[in-house]
Amino acid sequence: MRVAVIGGGAGGMSCASRVRALKPEWKVSVFEATNFVSHAPCGIPYVVEGLSETSKLMYYPPSVFIEKRGIDLHMNSKVIDVKRGSLTYIEDGEEKEMEWDYLLFATGASPSLPPVDGVELEGIFTVDLPPDAERLKMAAEKAGEVVIVGSGYIGLEMAEAISARGKKVTVIEMLNHPLPNFDADIAEIVKIEMEKKVNLRLNERVEAFDGKDGVERVLTDKGEYRADMVVVATGVKPNVELAEKLGLKLGETGAIWTDSRMKTSMENVYAAGDCAETRHMISGKRVWIPLAPPGNKMGYVAGVNISGGDIEFPGVLGTQITKFYDLEIGRTGLNEVEAKEAGFDPISTFIKAQTRVHYYPGGKETRIKVVADRGTKRILGAQIVGYDSVLARIDTMAAVIQAGFTTKDLFFADLAYAPPFAPTWEPLVVAARTLKF
Amino acid sequence: MRVAVIGGGAGGMSCASRVRALKPEWKVSVFEATNFVSHAPCGIPYVVEGLSETSKLMYYPPSVFIEKRGIDLHMNSKVIDVKRGSLTYIEDGEEKEMEWDYLLFATGASPSLPPVDGVELEGIFTVDLPPDAERLKMAAEKAGEVVIVGSGYIGLEMAEAISARGKKVTVIEMLNHPLPNFDADIAEIVKIEMEKKVNLRLNERVEAFDGKDGVERVLTDKGEYRADMVVVATGVKPNVELAEKLGLKLGETGAIWTDSRMKTSMENVYAAGDCAETRHMISGKRVWIPLAPPGNKMGYVAGVNISGGDIEFPGVLGTQITKFYDLEIGRTGLNEVEAKEAGFDPISTFIKAQTRVHYYPGGKETRIKVVADRGTKRILGAQIVGYDSVLARIDTMAAVIQAGFTTKDLFFADLAYAPPFAPTWEPLVVAARTLKF
């Protein structure tokens, strides 16, 4: 059997590796348009900040996939057409064809640009693939004033990266709080921290970019900002052009529709990673939340199923973590707004706690918002912002939410305690208690 | 109604506070033998190390309980006899009596001493209540050579505390690895770390203490150690004398038998905290694992039920965390030996991982052992030892185990990822994958 994989990122390489492990006699070809496989685009901000290097932004070097896993890896190869049973790609300037029995779309997602004047000007960047890191870094080094459009995860991380280099950074966000997928009350803590380091402009909308030989000014509905460099981080869109060409069904989110086995609407064709739609574990709704760990697992699931196995991908919780300088920021499950949209009648608690007992040095402040369903007391989501241990509490809550815990179950969770690590009354347990049960 | 609580530690104060909150018109009297309430004995090693102070080892000062919560708090009051409906206590040198309608035993646990010669010598200490902290600290300051008997949590924490003061510390453990409630393979990592800082003697048994005006030598089955100070940390036993006097049933563990509502074998009499037996969430067996957070919750449950409510305490997982210098050490659920004893057919995986992606600075090594049931693939326990994020993974596993997750559920747990916090393939997810599903 011949398996073709379009895209050498997390989902693609994970699927290819799985098929080769289960079916060593099958031929698995991966087509990757860049010179990176198993990309780590999440590392780009840290290269810009000077904490890492572009060359490190691959999880595994191509040799691991080619030699150790026996994958037929085509780098710098762009797939330009797909038909049932075959695909066409360009490699070394030549158009070539390959026949496939199974096909995986792992075409990822790309930054979406706002439809405003001047968006094509020199000096306006997006954060997409590892090769962008070097260009972003060089531009940030030269720039004096930088405008970042959008304050989601990427906007926030780039705001740290560039302001940490001593540049004057303005962040423009059209909502009334940073981090669009957080509730406004807890995002307030992030806002306060951002305002210490950057010029944060909320409720403001970019209307145009302007400049002669490159961007010089960002014009908004409220004013105008000088900029030697602009980073647009207003979201991403799934790369679905080839999938549409083949006639695959797109989901309501605009990403490639998949069933729970990661199969698309067409026999023998699968999709995984940032181009694929999946479902939310709690709301049950179709969602598209492009992130690396679920992408890896979707690829794993597609690989098992392509190889004749039978495994379902249960969906996602939208668990995310990031930081802005020392402030750690995480979420999992549904926030209050999303819970309402999903048809729940949410109740919530918002507590402030220390991360250690009062008598042990080094405890830090943390804020925890937990959302539950009023009637069933089932826990729906958590948002945590603090200076320590946010990973611990977000991951715990991810397990708690996936498990369907009620507030009572969380109250009785036997979580770890010792003075250097946590208070005796663990803040998550306190949150459960304040929500009643 | 009159409620009497014997013991002002975690369980006692938690129960008393709950009853006062639910039944403000009831009289709640707490009898505490020391001058501390809501003790924090877990802080003693950190006072000895010089990181904290004895005066801070109360979670709340007495005034909170007396004034804010309206509790009739008797400090320095020792209960000497209990009968059905009344108890006798000594306060200010006088014997007094109180009549009760409900009684809570929250008498805690005390260090158990090995039955060897010389154990009563001056200079031999146990780690029990906050007032011990100051004596331990002064002795450690004066001592040149210190022997610690036992390498459980308290032994380990005291070994750090005293060796960090520059003293020569010998730790004597009769088992072949430190930390008796860890499996030998993962305890090996702790052993290596301990050997950098102290003289660790395994497979060795203390036979006597010897000295003239105080302890001078510790004699074992293998040799003899000079000691100006000895800390005996060979375990604790529940304080059940009064409960036995009243005729309460003791459980198979030797602690006070309780049902899931924390009621003892006698009507209107409850027990909570370190003196009370409970059940293990996974094995279902009767266990006695004295720790502060479950103690607090048992007190809460007893308080609700005494007040006419109806709530069950679901049991414990034995979740624990500590550290030895920079090495963080945690466990939850059953280890491999315990899983076998509980009748499971355990399989296990033992992985080594980095706590961050390779390209972000500051990642540390961590070792994770996960135990599952061979047939059902249900996860039974986890032991984690590493230089970072042990709390995150232990708490996540505590929720995972309480939820009854299988290895597949854990593989699909949507745990947080970002370069500064975790690798893309979260080590817990990798552990689940290596256990198969």
CSV table of N, CA and C in Angstrom, one decimal, chain B residues 226-279:
chain,number,residue,atom,x,y,z
B,226,ARG,N,29.0,8.2,65.4
B,226,ARG,CA,29.0,9.3,66.4
B,226,ARG,C,27.8,10.2,66.2
B,227,ALA,N,27.2,10.7,67.2
B,227,ALA,CA,26.0,11.5,67.0
B,227,ALA,C,25.9,12.5,68.2
B,228,ASP,N,25.8,13.8,68.0
B,228,ASP,CA,25.5,14.8,69.0
B,228,ASP,C,24.0,14.9,69.1
B,229,MET,N,23.4,14.5,68.1
B,229,MET,CA,21.9,14.6,68.0
B,229,MET,C,21.4,13.5,67.1
B,230,VAL,N,20.2,13.0,67.5
B,230,VAL,CA,19.6,12.0,66.7
B,230,VAL,C,18.1,12.4,66.4
B,231,VAL,N,17.7,12.2,65.2
B,231,VAL,CA,16.3,12.4,64.9
B,231,VAL,C,15.7,11.1,64.5
B,232,VAL,N,14.7,10.6,65.3
B,232,VAL,CA,14.0,9.4,65.0
B,232,VAL,C,12.8,9.7,64.1
B,233,ALA,N,12.8,9.2,62.9
B,233,ALA,CA,11.6,9.4,62.0
B,233,ALA,C,11.3,8.1,61.4
B,234,THR,N,10.8,7.2,62.3
B,234,THR,CA,10.6,5.8,61.8
B,234,THR,C,9.1,5.5,61.7
B,235,GLY,N,8.3,6.6,61.7
B,235,GLY,CA,6.9,6.4,61.5
B,235,GLY,C,6.1,7.0,62.6
B,236,VAL,N,4.8,7.0,62.5
B,236,VAL,CA,3.8,7.5,63.5
B,236,VAL,C,2.8,6.5,63.8
B,237,LYS,N,2.1,6.7,64.9
B,237,LYS,CA,1.0,5.9,65.3
B,237,LYS,C,-0.2,6.7,65.7
B,238,PRO,N,-1.4,6.3,65.4
B,238,PRO,CA,-2.6,7.1,65.7
B,238,PRO,C,-2.8,7.2,67.3
B,239,ASN,N,-3.2,8.3,67.7
B,239,ASN,CA,-3.5,8.5,69.2
B,239,ASN,C,-4.9,8.0,69.5
B,240,VAL,N,-5.0,6.8,70.0
B,240,VAL,CA,-6.3,6.2,70.1
B,240,VAL,C,-6.7,5.8,71.6
B,241,GLU,N,-5.8,6.2,72.5
B,241,GLU,CA,-6.0,5.8,73.9
B,241,GLU,C,-7.4,6.2,74.4
B,242,LEU,N,-7.8,7.5,74.2
B,242,LEU,CA,-9.1,7.9,74.7
B,242,LEU,C,-10.2,7.2,74.0
B,243,ALA,N,-10.0,7.0,72.7
B,243,ALA,CA,-11.1,6.4,71.9
B,243,ALA,C,-11.3,4.9,72.4
B,244,GLU,N,-10.2,4.3,72.8
B,244,GLU,CA,-10.3,2.9,73.3
B,244,GLU,C,-11.0,2.9,74.6
B,245,LYS,N,-10.7,3.9,75.4
B,245,LYS,CA,-11.3,4.1,76.8
B,245,LYS,C,-12.8,4.2,76.7
B,246,LEU,N,-13.2,4.9,75.6
B,246,LEU,CA,-14.7,5.1,75.4
B,246,LEU,C,-15.3,3.9,74.8
B,247,GLY,N,-14.5,3.0,74.3
B,247,GLY,CA,-15.0,1.7,73.8
B,247,GLY,C,-15.2,1.8,72.3
B,248,LEU,N,-14.6,2.7,71.6
B,248,LEU,CA,-14.8,2.8,70.1
B,248,LEU,C,-14.0,1.7,69.5
B,249,LYS,N,-14.5,1.2,68.4
B,249,LYS,CA,-13.9,0.2,67.6
B,249,LYS,C,-12.7,0.8,66.9
B,250,LEU,N,-11.6,0.0,66.9
B,250,LEU,CA,-10.4,0.4,66.1
B,250,LEU,C,-10.5,-0.4,64.8
B,251,GLY,N,-9.9,0.2,63.8
B,251,GLY,CA,-9.9,-0.5,62.5
B,251,GLY,C,-8.7,-1.5,62.4
B,252,GLU,N,-8.6,-2.2,61.3
B,252,GLU,CA,-7.5,-3.1,61.1
B,252,GLU,C,-6.2,-2.4,61.0
B,253,THR,N,-6.2,-1.1,60.8
B,253,THR,CA,-4.9,-0.4,60.7
B,253,THR,C,-4.5,0.1,62.1
B,254,GLY,N,-5.3,-0.1,63.1
B,254,GLY,CA,-5.0,0.4,64.4
B,254,GLY,C,-5.6,1.8,64.7
B,255,ALA,N,-6.0,2.5,63.6
B,255,ALA,CA,-6.6,3.8,63.8
B,255,ALA,C,-8.1,3.7,64.1
B,256,ILE,N,-8.8,4.8,64.5
B,256,ILE,CA,-10.2,4.7,64.9
B,256,ILE,C,-11.0,4.3,63.6
B,257,TRP,N,-11.8,3.3,63.7
B,257,TRP,CA,-12.7,2.9,62.6
B,257,TRP,C,-13.7,4.0,62.4
B,258,THR,N,-13.9,4.3,61.1
B,258,THR,CA,-15.0,5.3,60.8
B,258,THR,C,-15.7,4.8,59.5
B,259,ASP,N,-17.0,5.2,59.4
B,259,ASP,CA,-17.7,4.9,58.2
B,259,ASP,C,-17.4,6.0,57.2
B,260,SER,N,-18.1,6.0,56.0
B,260,SER,CA,-17.8,7.0,55.0
B,260,SER,C,-18.3,8.4,55.4
B,261,ARG,N,-19.1,8.5,56.5
B,261,ARG,CA,-19.5,9.8,57.0
B,261,ARG,C,-18.7,10.3,58.1
B,262,MET,N,-17.6,9.6,58.4
B,262,MET,CA,-16.6,9.8,59.5
B,262,MET,C,-17.2,9.5,60.9
B,263,LYS,N,-18.3,8.8,60.9
B,263,LYS,CA,-18.9,8.3,62.2
B,263,LYS,C,-18.1,7.1,62.7
B,264,THR,N,-17.9,7.1,64.0
B,264,THR,CA,-17.2,5.9,64.6
B,264,THR,C,-18.3,4.8,64.9
B,265,SER,N,-17.8,3.8,65.6
B,265,SER,CA,-18.8,2.7,65.9
B,265,SER,C,-19.8,3.2,66.9
B,266,MET,N,-19.7,4.4,67.5
B,266,MET,CA,-20.7,4.8,68.5
B,266,MET,C,-21.5,6.0,68.0
B,267,GLU,N,-22.8,5.9,68.3
B,267,GLU,CA,-23.7,7.0,67.9
B,267,GLU,C,-23.2,8.4,68.3
B,268,ASN,N,-23.3,9.3,67.4
B,268,ASN,CA,-23.0,10.7,67.8
B,268,ASN,C,-21.5,11.0,68.0
B,269,VAL,N,-20.7,10.0,67.8
B,269,VAL,CA,-19.2,10.1,68.0
B,269,VAL,C,-18.5,10.0,66.6
B,270,TYR,N,-17.7,11.0,66.2
B,270,TYR,CA,-17.0,11.0,64.9
B,270,TYR,C,-15.5,11.0,65.1
B,271,ALA,N,-14.8,10.8,64.1
B,271,ALA,CA,-13.3,10.9,64.1
B,271,ALA,C,-12.9,11.5,62.8
B,272,ALA,N,-11.8,12.3,62.9
B,272,ALA,CA,-11.3,12.9,61.6
B,272,ALA,C,-9.8,13.1,61.8
B,273,GLY,N,-9.1,13.2,60.7
B,273,GLY,CA,-7.7,13.5,60.7
B,273,GLY,C,-6.8,12.3,60.9
B,274,ASP,N,-5.6,12.6,61.5
B,274,ASP,CA,-4.6,11.6,61.6
B,274,ASP,C,-4.9,10.4,62.6
B,275,CYS,N,-6.0,10.5,63.3
B,275,CYS,CA,-6.3,9.4,64.2
B,275,CYS,C,-7.4,8.5,63.6
B,276,ALA,N,-7.9,8.9,62.4
B,276,ALA,CA,-9.0,8.1,61.8
B,276,ALA,C,-8.6,7.3,60.6
B,277,GLU,N,-9.2,6.1,60.6
B,277,GLU,CA,-9.0,5.2,59.5
B,277,GLU,C,-10.0,5.6,58.4
B,278,THR,N,-9.6,5.4,57.1
B,278,THR,CA,-10.5,5.6,56.0
B,278,THR,C,-10.3,4.5,55.0
B,279,ARG,N,-10.8,4.8,53.7
B,279,ARG,CA,-10.5,3.8,52.7
B,279,ARG,C,-9.7,4.3,51.5
